[in-house]
Each structure stands twice: as structure tokens, then as C-alpha cells.
PDB file of C-alpha atoms in Angstrom:
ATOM      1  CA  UNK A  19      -2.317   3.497 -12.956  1.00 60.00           C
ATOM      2  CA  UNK A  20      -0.193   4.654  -9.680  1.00 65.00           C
ATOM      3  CA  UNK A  21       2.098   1.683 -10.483  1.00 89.00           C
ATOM      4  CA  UNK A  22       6.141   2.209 -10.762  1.00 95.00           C
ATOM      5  CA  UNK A  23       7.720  -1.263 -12.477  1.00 96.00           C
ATOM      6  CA  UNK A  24      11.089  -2.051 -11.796  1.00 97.00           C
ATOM      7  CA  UNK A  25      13.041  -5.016 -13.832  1.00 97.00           C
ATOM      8  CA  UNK A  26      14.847  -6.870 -12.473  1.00 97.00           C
ATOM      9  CA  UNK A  27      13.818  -8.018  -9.470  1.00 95.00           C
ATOM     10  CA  UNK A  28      16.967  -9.356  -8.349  1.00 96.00           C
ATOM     11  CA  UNK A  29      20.183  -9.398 -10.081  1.00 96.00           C
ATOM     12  CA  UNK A  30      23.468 -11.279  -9.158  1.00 96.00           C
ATOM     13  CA  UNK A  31      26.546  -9.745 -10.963  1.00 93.00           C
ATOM     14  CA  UNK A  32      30.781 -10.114 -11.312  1.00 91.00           C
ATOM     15  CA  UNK A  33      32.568  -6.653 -10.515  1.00 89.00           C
ATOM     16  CA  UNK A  34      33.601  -6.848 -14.342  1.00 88.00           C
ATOM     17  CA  UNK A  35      30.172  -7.183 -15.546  1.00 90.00           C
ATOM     18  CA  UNK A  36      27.862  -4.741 -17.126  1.00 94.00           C
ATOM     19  CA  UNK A  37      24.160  -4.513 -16.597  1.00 96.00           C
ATOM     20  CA  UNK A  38      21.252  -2.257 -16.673  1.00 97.00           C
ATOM     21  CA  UNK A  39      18.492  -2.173 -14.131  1.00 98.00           C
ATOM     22  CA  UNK A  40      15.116  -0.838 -15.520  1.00 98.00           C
ATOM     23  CA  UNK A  41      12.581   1.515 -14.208  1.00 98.00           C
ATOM     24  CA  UNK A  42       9.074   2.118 -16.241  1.00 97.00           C
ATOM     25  CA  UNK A  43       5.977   4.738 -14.885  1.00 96.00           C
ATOM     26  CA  UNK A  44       2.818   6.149 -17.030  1.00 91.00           C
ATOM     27  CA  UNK A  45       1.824   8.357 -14.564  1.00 92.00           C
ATOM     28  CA  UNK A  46       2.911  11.211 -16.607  1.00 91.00           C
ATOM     29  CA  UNK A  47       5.586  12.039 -14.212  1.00 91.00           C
ATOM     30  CA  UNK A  48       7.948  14.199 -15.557  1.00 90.00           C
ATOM     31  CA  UNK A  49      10.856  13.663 -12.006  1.00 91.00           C
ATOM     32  CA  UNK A  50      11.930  10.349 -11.786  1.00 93.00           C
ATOM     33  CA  UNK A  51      14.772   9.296  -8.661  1.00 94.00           C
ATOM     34  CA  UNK A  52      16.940   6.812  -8.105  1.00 96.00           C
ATOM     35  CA  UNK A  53      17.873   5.265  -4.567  1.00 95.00           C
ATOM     36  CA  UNK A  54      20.108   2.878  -3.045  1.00 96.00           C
ATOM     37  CA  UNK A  55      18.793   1.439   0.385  1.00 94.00           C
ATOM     38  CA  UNK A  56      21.394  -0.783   2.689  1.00 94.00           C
ATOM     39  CA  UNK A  57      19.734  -2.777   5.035  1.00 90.00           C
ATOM     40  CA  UNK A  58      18.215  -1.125   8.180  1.00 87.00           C
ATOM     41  CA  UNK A  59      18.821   2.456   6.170  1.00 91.00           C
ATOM     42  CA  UNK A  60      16.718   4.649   4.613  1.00 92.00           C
ATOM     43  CA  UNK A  61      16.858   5.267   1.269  1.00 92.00           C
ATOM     44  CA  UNK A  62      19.587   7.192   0.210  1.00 92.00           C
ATOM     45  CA  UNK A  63      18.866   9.730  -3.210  1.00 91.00           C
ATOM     46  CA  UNK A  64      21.297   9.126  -6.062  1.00 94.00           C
ATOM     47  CA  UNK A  65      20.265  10.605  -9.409  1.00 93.00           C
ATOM     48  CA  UNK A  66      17.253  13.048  -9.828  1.00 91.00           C
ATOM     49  CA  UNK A  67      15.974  13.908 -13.784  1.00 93.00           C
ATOM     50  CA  UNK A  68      13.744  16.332 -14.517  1.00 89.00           C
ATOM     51  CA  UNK A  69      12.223  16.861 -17.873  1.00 91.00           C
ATOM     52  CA  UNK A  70      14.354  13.898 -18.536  1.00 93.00           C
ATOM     53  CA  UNK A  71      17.181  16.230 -17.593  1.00 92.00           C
ATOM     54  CA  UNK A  72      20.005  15.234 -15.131  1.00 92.00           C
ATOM     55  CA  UNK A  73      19.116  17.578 -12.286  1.00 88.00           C
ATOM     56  CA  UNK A  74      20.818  16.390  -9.133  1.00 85.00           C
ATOM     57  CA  UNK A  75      23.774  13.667  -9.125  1.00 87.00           C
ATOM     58  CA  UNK A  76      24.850  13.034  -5.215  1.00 86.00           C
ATOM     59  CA  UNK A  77      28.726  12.719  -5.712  1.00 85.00           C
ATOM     60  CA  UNK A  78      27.694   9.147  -7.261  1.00 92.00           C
ATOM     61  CA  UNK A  79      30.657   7.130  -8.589  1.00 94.00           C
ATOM     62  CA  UNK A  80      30.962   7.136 -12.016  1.00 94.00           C
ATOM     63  CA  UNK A  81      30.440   3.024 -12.112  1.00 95.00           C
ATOM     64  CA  UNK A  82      26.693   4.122 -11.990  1.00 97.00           C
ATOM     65  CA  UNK A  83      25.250   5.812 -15.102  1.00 96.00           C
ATOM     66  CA  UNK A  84      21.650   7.026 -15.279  1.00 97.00           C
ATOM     67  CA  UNK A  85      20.018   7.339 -18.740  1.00 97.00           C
ATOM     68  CA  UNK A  86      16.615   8.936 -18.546  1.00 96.00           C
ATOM     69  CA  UNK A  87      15.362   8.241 -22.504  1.00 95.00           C
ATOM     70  CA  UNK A  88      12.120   9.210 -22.525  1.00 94.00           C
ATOM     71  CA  UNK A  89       9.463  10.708 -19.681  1.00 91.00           C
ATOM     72  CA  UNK A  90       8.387   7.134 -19.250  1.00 95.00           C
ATOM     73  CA  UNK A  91      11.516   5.375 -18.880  1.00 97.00           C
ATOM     74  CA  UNK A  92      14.858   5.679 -16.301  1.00 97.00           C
ATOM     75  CA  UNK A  93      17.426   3.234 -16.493  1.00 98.00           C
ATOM     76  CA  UNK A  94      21.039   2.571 -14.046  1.00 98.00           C
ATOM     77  CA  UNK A  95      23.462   1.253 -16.158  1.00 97.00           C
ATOM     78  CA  UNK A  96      26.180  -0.620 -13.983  1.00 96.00           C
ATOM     79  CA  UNK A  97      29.794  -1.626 -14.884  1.00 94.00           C
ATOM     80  CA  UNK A  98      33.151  -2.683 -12.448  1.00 93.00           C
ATOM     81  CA  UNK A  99      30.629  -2.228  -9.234  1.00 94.00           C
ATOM     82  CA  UNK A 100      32.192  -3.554  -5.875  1.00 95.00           C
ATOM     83  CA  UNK A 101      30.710  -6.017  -3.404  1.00 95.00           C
ATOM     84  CA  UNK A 102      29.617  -2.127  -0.922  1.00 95.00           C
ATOM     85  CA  UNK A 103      27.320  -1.657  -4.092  1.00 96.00           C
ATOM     86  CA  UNK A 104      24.775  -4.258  -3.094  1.00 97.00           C
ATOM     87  CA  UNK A 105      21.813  -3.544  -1.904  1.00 96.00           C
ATOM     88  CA  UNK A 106      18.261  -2.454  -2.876  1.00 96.00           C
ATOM     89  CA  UNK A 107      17.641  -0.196  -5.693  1.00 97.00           C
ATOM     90  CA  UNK A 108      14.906   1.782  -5.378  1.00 96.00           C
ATOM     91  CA  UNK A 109      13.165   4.006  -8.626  1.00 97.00           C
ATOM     92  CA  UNK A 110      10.817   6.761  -7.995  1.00 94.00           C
ATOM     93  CA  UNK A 111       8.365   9.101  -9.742  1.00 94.00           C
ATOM     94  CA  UNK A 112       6.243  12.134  -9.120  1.00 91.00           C
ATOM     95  CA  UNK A 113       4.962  15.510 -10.598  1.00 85.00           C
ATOM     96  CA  UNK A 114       7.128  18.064 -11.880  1.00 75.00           C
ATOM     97  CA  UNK A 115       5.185  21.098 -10.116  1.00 70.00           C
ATOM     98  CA  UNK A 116       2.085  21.748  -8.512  1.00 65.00           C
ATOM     99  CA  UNK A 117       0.246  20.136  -5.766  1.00 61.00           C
ATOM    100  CA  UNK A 118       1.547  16.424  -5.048  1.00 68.00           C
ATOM    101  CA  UNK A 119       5.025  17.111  -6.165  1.00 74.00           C
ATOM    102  CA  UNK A 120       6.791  16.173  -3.344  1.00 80.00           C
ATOM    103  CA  UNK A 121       4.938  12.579  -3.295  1.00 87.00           C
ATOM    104  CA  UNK A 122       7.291  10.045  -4.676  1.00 90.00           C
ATOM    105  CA  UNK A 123       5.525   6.570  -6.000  1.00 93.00           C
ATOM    106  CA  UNK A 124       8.227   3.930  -5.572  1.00 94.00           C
ATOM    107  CA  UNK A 125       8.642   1.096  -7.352  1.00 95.00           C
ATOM    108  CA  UNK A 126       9.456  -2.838  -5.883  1.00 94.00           C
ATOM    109  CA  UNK A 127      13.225  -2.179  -6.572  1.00 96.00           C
ATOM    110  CA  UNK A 128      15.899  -4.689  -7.534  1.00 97.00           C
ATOM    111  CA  UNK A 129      17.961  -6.227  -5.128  1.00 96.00           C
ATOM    112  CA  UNK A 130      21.285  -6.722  -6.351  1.00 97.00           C
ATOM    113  CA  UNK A 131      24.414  -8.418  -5.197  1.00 96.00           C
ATOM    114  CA  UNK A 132      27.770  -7.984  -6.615  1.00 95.00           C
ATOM    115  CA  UNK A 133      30.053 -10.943  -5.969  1.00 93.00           C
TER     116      UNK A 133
ATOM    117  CA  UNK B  11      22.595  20.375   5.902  1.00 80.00           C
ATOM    118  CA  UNK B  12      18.771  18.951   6.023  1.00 85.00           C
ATOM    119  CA  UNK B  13      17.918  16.677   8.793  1.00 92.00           C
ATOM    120  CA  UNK B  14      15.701  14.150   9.992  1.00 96.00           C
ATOM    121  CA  UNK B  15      15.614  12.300  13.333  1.00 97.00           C
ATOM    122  CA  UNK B  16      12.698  10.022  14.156  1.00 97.00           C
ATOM    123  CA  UNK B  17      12.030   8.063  17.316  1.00 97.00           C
ATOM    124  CA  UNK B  18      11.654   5.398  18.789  1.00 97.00           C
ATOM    125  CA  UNK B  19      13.794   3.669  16.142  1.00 96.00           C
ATOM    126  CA  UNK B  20      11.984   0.710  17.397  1.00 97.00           C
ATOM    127  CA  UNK B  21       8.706  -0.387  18.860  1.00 96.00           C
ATOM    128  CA  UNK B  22       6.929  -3.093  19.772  1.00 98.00           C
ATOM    129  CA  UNK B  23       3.327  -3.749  20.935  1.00 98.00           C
ATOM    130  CA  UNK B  24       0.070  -5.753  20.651  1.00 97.00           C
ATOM    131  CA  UNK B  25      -2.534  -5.299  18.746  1.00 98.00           C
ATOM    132  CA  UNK B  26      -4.954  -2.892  19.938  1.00 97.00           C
ATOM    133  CA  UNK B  27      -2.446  -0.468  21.293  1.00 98.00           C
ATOM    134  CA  UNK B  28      -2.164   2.749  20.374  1.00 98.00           C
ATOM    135  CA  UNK B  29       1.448   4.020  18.952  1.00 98.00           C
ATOM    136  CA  UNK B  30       2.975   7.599  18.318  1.00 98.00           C
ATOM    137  CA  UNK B  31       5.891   7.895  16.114  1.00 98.00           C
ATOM    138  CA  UNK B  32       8.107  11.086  16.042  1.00 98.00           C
ATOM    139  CA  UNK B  33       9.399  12.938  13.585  1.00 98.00           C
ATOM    140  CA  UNK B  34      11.794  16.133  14.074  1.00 97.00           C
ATOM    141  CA  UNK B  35      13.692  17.955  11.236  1.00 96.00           C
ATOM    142  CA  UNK B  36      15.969  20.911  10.234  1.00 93.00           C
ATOM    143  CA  UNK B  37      15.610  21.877   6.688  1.00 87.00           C
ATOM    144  CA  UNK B  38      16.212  24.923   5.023  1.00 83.00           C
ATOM    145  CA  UNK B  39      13.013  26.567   3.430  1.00 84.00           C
ATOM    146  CA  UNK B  40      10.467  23.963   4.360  1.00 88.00           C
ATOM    147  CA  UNK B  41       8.101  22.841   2.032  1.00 88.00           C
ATOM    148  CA  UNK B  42       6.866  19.292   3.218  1.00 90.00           C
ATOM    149  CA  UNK B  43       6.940  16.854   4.808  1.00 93.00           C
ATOM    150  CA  UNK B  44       6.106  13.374   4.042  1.00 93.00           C
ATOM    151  CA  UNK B  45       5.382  10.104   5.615  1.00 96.00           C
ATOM    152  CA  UNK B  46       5.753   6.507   4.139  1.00 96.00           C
ATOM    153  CA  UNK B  47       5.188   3.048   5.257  1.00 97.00           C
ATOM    154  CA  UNK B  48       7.889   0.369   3.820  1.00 95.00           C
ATOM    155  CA  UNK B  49       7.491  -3.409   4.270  1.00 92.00           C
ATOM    156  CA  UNK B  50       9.293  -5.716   2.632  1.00 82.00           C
ATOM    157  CA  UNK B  51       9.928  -3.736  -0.727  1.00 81.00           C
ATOM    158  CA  UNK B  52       8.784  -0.397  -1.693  1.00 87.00           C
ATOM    159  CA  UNK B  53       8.298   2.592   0.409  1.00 92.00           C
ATOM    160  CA  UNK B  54       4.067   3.355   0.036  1.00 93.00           C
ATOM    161  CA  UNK B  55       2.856   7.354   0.479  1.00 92.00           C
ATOM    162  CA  UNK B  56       0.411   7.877   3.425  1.00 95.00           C
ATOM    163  CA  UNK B  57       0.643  11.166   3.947  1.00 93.00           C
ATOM    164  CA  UNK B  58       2.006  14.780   3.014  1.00 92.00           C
ATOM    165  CA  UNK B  59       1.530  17.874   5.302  1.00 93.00           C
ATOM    166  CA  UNK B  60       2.593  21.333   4.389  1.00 90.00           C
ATOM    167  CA  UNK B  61       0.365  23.359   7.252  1.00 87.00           C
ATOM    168  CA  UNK B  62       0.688  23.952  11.289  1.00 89.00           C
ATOM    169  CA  UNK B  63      -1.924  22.541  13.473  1.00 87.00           C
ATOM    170  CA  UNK B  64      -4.133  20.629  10.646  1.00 88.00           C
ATOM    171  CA  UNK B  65      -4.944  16.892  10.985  1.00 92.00           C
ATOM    172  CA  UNK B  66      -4.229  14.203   7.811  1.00 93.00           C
ATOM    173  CA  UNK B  67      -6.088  11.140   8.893  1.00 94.00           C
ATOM    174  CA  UNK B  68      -6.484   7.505   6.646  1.00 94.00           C
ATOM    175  CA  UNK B  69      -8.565   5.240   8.651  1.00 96.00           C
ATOM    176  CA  UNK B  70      -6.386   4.274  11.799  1.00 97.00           C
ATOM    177  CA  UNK B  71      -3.630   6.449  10.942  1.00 97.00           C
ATOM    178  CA  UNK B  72      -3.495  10.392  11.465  1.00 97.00           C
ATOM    179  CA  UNK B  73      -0.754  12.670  11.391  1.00 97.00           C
ATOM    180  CA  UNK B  74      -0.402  16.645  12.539  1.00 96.00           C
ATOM    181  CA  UNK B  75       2.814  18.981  12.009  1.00 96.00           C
ATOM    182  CA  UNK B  76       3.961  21.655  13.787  1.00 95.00           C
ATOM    183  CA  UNK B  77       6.286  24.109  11.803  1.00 91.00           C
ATOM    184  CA  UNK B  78       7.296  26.190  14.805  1.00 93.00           C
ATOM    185  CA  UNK B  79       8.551  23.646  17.044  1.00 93.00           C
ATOM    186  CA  UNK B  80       9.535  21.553  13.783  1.00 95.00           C
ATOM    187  CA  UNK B  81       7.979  18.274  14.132  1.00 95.00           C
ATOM    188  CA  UNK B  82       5.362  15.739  13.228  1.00 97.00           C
ATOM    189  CA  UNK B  83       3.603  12.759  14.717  1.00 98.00           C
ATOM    190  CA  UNK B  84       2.107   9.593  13.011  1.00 98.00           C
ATOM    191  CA  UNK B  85      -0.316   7.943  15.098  1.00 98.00           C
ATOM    192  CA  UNK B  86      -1.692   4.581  14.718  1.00 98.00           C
ATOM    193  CA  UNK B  87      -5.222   3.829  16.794  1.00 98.00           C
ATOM    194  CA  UNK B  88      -6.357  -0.084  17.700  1.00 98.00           C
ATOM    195  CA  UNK B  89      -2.851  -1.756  15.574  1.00 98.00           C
ATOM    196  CA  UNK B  90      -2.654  -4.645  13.962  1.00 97.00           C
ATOM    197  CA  UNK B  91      -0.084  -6.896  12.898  1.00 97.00           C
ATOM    198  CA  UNK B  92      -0.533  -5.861   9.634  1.00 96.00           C
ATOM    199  CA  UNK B  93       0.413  -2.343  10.617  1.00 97.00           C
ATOM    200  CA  UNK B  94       3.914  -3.767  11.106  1.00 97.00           C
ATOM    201  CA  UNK B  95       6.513  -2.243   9.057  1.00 97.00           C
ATOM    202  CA  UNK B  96       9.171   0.451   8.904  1.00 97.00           C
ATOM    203  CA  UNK B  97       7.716   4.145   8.880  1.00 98.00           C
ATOM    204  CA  UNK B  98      10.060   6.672   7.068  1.00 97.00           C
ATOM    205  CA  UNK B  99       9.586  10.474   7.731  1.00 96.00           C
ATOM    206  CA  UNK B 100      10.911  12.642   4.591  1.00 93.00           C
ATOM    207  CA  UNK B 101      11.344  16.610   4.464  1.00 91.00           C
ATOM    208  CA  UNK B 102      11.368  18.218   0.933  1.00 87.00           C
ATOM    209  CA  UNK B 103      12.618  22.072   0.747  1.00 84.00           C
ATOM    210  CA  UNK B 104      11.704  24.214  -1.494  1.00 78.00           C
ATOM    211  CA  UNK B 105      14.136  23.809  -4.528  1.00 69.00           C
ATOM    212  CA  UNK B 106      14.215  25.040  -8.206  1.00 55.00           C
ATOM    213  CA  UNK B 107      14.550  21.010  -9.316  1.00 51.00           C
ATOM    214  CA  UNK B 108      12.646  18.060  -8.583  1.00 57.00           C
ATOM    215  CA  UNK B 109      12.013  17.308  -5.109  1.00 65.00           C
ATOM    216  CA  UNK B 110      15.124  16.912  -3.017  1.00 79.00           C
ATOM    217  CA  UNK B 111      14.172  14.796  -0.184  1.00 85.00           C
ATOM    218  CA  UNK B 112      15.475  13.896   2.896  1.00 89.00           C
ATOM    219  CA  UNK B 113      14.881  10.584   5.194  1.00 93.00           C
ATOM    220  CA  UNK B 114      15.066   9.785   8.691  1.00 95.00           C
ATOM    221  CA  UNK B 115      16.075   6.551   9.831  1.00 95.00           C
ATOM    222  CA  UNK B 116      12.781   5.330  10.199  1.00 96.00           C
ATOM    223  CA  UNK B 117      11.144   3.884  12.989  1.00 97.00           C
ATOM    224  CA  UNK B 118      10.893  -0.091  13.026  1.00 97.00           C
ATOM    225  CA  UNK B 119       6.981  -1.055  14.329  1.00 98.00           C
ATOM    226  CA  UNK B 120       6.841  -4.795  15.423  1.00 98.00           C
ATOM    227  CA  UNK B 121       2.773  -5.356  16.030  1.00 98.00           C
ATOM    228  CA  UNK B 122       1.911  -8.949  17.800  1.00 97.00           C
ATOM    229  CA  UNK B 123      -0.718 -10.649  18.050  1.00 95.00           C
TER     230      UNK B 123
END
């Protein structure tokens, strides 16, 4: 199973809302990534775990919350986002160490729209 | 700061032809670098090179690096429209964490019929 899922696909949201976007591997991956891709961009990193460990966090703003609770799982938690926030959402996986590791498996992201 | 500039940004041709997309990059302590192939959704792996000089080929597709002049090339023999799609070029360093990457822009490949 090389599969990443990612739930949901889309998402339409208030800037006072809160939501969670959902991101599920077993591949036995032990990195997991989230990305935000505008259109026409490439994907830009946001949050890196490790050992479900917070290992890299690019300046993100502190609406955006990562919660890694188990090797299997990554969520985004979301709350008082602004309409620049939408976009795709990209999760991604790979090995820890050792041959490979620099593949990432991406998931089908969630497009998401804050009105 | 890591970088990674691919051209053409965008190309078009007919199937049959023969393309060659670019990839050049700074990074400090090279590891790898990877290309992927992104249609509508998610970005899909097609290939990671870590050595000068040695060939990764997938069918149609084939890629080479060269760590001294600090580039790579993707090319795509006899294209079809199905090969249409954006191609990303990534760079990972070396790093004590999970894999750091960085992206070009990606080049935009419009294959007609």
C-alpha cells in the first residue's frame, strides 16, 4: 500500500471557523510533511514531524496547528484563517533513514477556500 | 539559501516529439535530487538520483545528473498527451531531520494530439 489519504477533499470555511484537515499513511513512514500549493506554484513545505516529533516549522502562522498523534496519522488544525490561506493542501510521507528517504508519497490534498 | 530553477517553465508539442526539461540547483551539502510529475492533484515520484553521469530511465522517461556542473535533465521520448502535466524538480540536502526539500517552479508540458 503506497497510498497517502487525505480527508477532506475540499473544504469551504468562515475566517472564524475551526476545522481540521486529515492526513492517513500505512507505509510505516515515520516523516510525514505538510504543504500549501497556490496555483501555478510549487509546493511550498510547512510542518515536517519526525518520529511524530515537530522537526521543522517554516515561520508558519500560528492559525495553523499540526498534531502528529500517532506514526500513522498527521492532522492541520485551522482556526481565524484569511481568504491568502486558500489553496491546496498537500500531506506527505516517506522513510525516516536509509535508502528512499528523500522520496515523498503525496497524498490528493484538500483544496480549501476561506471566504 | 537552497535553490531550484527549471526551464522552460512552459512547453508545448505534439505527440511524438521528443522533450528535455532542465533542472539547475544550489544547495548546500547535496544529497538528492528528485523529480515528480503533478497533474491535477498530487505530485507522483518518478525518479531520485544521488550519482554523476548514471542514467534513471522508466519506459519513455530517463533522467541523468551532473553534480559538478549542478544540474539534471528529464527527458521524455515519442510523448503523448497523457504525458501532459507539470514536472517539479526537488533538491534534498543532507540534514539531521526529515528531508528538507526544495522545489523549482516546475515546468508546465502541454502534449497535443
Amino acid at each position: 500500500d503506497t497510498e497517502v489519504t487525505q480527508t477532506p477533499k475540499h473544504l469551504v470555511m468562515g475566517m472564524t471557523n475551526k476545522k481540521s484537515l486529515k492526513c492517513e499513511q500505512h507505509m510505516g513512514h515515520r516523516a510525514m510533511y505538510w504543504y500549501k500549493q497556490k496555483a501555478k506554484k510549487p509546493p511550498e513545505l510547512m510542518f515536517v514531524y519526525s518520529y511524530e516529533k515537530l522537526s521543522i516549522n517554516e515561520s508558519v502562522p500560528s492559525r495553523f496547528s499540526p498534531e502528529c498523534p500517532n506514526s500513522s496519522l498527521l492532522n492541520l488544525h485551522l482556526h481565524a484563517l484569511q481568504p491568502e490561506d486558500s489553496a491546496l493542501y498537500l500531506c506527505a510521507s516517506s522513510r525516516r533513514r536509509g535508502a528512499g528517504s528523500d522520496t515523498q508519497y503525496f497524498g490528493p490534498g484538500t483544496r480549501l477556500t476561506v471566504l | 539559501e537552497d535553490k531550484v530553477v527549471q526551464s522552460p517553465l512552459s512547453l508545448v508539442v505534439h505527440e511524438g516529439d521528443t522533450v528535455t526539461l532542465n533542472c539547475s540547483y544550489e544547495v548546500t551539502n547535496f544529497r538528492s535530487l528528485l523529480w515528480y510529475k503533478q497533474e491535477k492533484k498530487a505530485p507522483t515520484f518518478l525518479f531520485m538520483l544521488t550519482s554523476s553521469g548514471i542514467e534513471k530511465k522508466s519506459g519513455r522517461l530517463s533522467s541523468i545528473l551532473d553534480k559538478k556542473e549542478l544540474f539534471s535533465i528529464l527527458n521524455i521520448t515519442a510523448t503523448q498527451t497523457g504525458d501532459s502535466a507539470v514536472y517539479l524538480c526537488a533538491v534534498s540536502p543532507w540534514y539531521t531531520n526529515a528531508g528538507k526539500s526544495t522545489f523549482g517552479d516546475g515546468t508546465t508540458l502541454t502534449v497535443k494530439p
